[in-house]
Short mmCIF file of C-alpha atoms in Angstrom, two decimals:
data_model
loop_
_atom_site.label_atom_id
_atom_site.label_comp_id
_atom_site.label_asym_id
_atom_site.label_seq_id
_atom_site.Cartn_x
_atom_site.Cartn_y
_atom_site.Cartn_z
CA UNK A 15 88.82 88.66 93.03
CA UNK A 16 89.68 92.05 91.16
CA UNK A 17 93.18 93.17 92.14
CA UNK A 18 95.58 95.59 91.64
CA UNK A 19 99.13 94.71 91.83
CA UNK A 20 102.77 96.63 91.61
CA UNK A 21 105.83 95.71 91.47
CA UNK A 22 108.55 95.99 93.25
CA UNK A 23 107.46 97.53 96.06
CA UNK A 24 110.67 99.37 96.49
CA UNK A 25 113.96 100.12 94.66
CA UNK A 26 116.82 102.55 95.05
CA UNK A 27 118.65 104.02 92.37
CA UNK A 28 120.98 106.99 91.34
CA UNK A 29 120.43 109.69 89.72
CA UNK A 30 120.71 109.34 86.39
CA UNK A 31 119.66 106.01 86.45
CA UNK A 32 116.27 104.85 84.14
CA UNK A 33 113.12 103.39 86.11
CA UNK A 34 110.78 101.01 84.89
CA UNK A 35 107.64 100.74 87.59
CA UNK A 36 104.72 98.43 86.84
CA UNK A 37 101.48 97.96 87.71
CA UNK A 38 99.31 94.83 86.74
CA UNK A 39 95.19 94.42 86.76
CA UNK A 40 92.77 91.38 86.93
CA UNK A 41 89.84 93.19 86.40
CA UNK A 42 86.52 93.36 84.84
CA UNK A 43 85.20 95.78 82.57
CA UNK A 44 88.30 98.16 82.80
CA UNK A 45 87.76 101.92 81.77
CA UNK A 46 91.39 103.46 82.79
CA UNK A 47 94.65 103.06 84.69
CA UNK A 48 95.67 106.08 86.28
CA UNK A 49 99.02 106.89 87.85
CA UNK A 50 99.94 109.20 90.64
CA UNK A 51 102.92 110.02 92.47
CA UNK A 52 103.00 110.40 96.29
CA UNK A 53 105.54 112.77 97.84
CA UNK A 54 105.06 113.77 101.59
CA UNK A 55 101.77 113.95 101.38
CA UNK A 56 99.14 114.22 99.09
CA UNK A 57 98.83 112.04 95.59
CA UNK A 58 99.13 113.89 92.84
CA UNK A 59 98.09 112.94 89.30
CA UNK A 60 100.45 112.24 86.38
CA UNK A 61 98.52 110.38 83.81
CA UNK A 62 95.69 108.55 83.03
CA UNK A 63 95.36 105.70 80.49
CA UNK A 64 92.53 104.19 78.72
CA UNK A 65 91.74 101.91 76.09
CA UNK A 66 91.84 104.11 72.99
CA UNK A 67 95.18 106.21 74.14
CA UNK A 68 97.77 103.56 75.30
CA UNK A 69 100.70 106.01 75.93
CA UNK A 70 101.33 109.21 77.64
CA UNK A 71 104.70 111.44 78.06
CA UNK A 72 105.72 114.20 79.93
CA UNK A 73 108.92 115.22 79.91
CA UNK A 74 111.41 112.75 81.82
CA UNK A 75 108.08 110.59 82.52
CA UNK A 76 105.86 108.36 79.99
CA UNK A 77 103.68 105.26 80.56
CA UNK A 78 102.66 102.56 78.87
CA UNK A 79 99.59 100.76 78.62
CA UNK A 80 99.36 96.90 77.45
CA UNK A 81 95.58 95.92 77.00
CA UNK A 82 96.69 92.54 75.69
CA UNK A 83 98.85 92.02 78.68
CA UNK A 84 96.55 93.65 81.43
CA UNK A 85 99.30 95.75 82.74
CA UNK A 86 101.13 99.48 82.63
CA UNK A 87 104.81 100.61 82.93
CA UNK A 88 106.19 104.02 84.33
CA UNK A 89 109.22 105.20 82.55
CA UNK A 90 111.49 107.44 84.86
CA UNK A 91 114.58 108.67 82.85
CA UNK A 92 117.24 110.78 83.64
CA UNK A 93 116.15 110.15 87.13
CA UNK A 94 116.68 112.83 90.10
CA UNK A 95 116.93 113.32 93.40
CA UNK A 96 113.21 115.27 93.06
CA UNK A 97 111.41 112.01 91.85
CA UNK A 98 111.94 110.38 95.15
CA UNK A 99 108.11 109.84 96.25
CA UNK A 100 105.41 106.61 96.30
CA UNK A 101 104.15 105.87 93.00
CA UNK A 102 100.54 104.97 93.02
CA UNK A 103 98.60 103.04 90.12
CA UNK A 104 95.26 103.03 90.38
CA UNK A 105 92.98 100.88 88.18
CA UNK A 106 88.67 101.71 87.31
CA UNK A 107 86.90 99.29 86.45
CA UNK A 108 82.74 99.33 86.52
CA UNK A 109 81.93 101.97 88.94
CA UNK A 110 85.05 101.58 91.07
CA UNK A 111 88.39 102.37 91.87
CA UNK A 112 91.02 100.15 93.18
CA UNK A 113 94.47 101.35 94.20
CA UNK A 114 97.64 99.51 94.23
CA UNK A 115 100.01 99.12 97.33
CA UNK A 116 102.19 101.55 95.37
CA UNK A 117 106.13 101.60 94.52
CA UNK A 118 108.27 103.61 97.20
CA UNK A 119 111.45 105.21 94.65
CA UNK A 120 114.48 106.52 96.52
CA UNK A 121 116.96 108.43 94.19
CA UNK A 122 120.58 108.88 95.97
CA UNK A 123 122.92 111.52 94.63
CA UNK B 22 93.22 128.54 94.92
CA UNK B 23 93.14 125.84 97.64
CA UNK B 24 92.42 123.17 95.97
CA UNK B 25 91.14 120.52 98.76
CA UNK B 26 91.40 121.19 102.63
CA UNK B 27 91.49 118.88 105.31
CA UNK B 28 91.63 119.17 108.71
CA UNK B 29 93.08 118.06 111.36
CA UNK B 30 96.14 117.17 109.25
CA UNK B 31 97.20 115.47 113.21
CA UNK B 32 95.18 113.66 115.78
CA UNK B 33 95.35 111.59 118.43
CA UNK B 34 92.24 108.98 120.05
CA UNK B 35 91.92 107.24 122.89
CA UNK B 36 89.62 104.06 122.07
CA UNK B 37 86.55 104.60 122.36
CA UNK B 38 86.42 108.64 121.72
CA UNK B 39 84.71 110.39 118.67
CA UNK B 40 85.95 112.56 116.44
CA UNK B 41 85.00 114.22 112.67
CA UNK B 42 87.67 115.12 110.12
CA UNK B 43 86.55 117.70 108.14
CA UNK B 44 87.18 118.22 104.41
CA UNK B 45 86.41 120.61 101.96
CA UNK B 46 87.12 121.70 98.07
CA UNK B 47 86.62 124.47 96.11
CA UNK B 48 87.17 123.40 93.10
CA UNK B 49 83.03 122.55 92.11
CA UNK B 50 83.69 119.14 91.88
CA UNK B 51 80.69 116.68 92.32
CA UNK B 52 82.31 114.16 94.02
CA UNK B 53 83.95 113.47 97.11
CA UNK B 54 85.66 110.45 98.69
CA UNK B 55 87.24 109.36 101.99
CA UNK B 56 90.26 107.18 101.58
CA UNK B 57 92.60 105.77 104.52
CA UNK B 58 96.15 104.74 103.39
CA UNK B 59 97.86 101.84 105.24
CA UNK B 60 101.70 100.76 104.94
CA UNK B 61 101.69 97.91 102.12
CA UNK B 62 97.64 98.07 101.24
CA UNK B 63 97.46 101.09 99.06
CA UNK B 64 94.54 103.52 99.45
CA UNK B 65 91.36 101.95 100.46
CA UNK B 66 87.72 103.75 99.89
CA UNK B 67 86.18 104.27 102.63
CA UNK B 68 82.68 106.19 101.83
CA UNK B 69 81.94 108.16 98.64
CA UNK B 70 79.71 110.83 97.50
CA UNK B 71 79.14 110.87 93.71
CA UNK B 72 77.23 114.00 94.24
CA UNK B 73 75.75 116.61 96.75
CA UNK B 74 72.84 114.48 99.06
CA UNK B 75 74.04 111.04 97.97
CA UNK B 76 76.31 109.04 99.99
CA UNK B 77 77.50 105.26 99.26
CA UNK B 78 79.76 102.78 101.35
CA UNK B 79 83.28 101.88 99.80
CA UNK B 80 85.78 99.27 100.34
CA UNK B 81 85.98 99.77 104.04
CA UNK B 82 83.29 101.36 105.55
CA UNK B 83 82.48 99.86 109.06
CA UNK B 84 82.79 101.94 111.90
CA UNK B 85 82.69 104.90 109.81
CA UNK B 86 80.09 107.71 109.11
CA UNK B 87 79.72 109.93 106.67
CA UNK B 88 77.81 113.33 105.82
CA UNK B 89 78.30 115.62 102.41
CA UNK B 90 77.27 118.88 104.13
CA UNK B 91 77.02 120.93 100.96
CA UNK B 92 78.55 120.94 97.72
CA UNK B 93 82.02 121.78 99.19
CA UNK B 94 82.11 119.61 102.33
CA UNK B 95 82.14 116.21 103.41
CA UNK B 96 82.96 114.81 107.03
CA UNK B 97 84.22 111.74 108.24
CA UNK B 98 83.06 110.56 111.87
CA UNK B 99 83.86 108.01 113.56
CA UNK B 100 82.03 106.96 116.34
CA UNK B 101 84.29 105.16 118.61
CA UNK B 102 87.54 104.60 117.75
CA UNK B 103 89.55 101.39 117.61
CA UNK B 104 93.32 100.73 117.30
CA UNK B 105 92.62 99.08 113.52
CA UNK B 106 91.39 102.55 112.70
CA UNK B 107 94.90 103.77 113.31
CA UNK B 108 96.12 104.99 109.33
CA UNK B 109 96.49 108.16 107.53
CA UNK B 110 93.35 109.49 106.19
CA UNK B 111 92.76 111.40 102.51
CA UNK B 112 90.14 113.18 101.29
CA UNK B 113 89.81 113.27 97.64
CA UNK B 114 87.44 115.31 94.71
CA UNK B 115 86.60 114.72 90.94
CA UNK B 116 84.82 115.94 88.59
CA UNK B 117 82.82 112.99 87.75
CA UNK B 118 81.96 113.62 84.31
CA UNK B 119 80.29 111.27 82.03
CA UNK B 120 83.28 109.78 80.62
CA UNK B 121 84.25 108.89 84.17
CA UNK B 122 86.88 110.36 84.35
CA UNK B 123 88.43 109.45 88.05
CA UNK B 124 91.40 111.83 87.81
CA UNK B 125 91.53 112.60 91.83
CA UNK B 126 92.78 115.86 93.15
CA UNK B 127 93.54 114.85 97.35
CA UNK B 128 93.95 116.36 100.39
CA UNK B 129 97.02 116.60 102.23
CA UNK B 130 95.92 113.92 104.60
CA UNK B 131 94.79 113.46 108.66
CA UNK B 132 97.61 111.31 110.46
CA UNK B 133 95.42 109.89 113.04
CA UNK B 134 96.14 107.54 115.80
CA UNK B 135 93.84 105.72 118.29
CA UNK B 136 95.84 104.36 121.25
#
């Protein structure tokens, strides 16, 4: 069965601190792996990988994408207070769309 | 610019009732979807609408209904509501273009409960 998986599902850090979140795929013909971050309410989109661009940055945030190990990483550095929020992968494949269960990030002062 | 609108953003069912949460987006996109977020499972599709007068079933589609109104709007009804349909609801458009892109742009969600 396709799935999408993340890990961990939660961590708390400092600010300051560096954040590694990752997101892992068994799927079948995959197209992209997006990434979204979740605040209060809705999603909102921060990148979107695919098979012939592997790595994205913006600013304190970049993100990985490992074709040979069917999997991402989301690099938080520098972290603040301001990045506390759900992080969302989100995996298509074929005509679909499968979401992860998401990472909740809390960053204490 | 709005972006995408949904409303109620807060209701509460009695089993059995009916209701229709409303969504729209101004944005031209072609396609619209109806996602429900529960604690651990991630989003789930629900119904999609890859574009105006087309409607197809998602992950989770039973006791759900669906209709894109227009180019703008799609509704979600449901019928008669059940406790498992307790969960926050999104609605969500894309462009859809032929490289498939599925960058999302969401709604700010319907906290609904059915007691």
């Amino acid at each position: 069965e396709d799935k999408v998986v993340q890990s961990p599902l939660s961590l708390v850090v400092h600010e300051g601190d560096t954040v590694t979140l990752n997101c892992s795929y068994e799927v079948t013909n995959f197209r992209s792996l997006l990434w979204y971050k979740q605040e209060k309410k809705a999603p909102t989109f921060l990148f979107m990988l695919t098979s012939s661009g592997i790595e994205k940055k913006s600013g304190r945030l970049s993100s990985i994408l490992d074709k040979k190990e069917l999997s991402s990483i989301l690099n938080i550095t520098a972290t603040q207070t301001g990045d506390s929020a759900i992080y969302l992968c989100a995996v298509e494949y074929g005509n679909k769309l499968v979401f992860g269960a998401g990472t909740i990030l809390r960053v204490k002062s | 610019n709005a972006g995408v609108t949904q409303t109620p953003k807060f209701q509460v069912l009695k089993t059995g009732q009916s209701m229709t949460l409303q969504c729209a987006q101004d944005m031209n996109h072609n396609s619209m979807y109806w996602y429900r977020q529960d604690p651990g499972m991630g989003l789930r599709l629900i119904y999609y609408s890859a574009s105006e007068g087309t409607t197809d079933k998602g992950e989770v589609p039973n006791g759900y209904n669906v209709s894109r109104l227009n180019k703008r709007e799609f509704s979600l009804r449901l019928e008669s509501a059940a406790p498992s349909q307790t969960s926050v609801y999104f609605c969500a458009s894309s462009e859809r273009r032929q490289t498939h892109n599925e960058k999302l742009f969401f709604g700010s969600g319907t906290q609904l409960s059915v007691l």
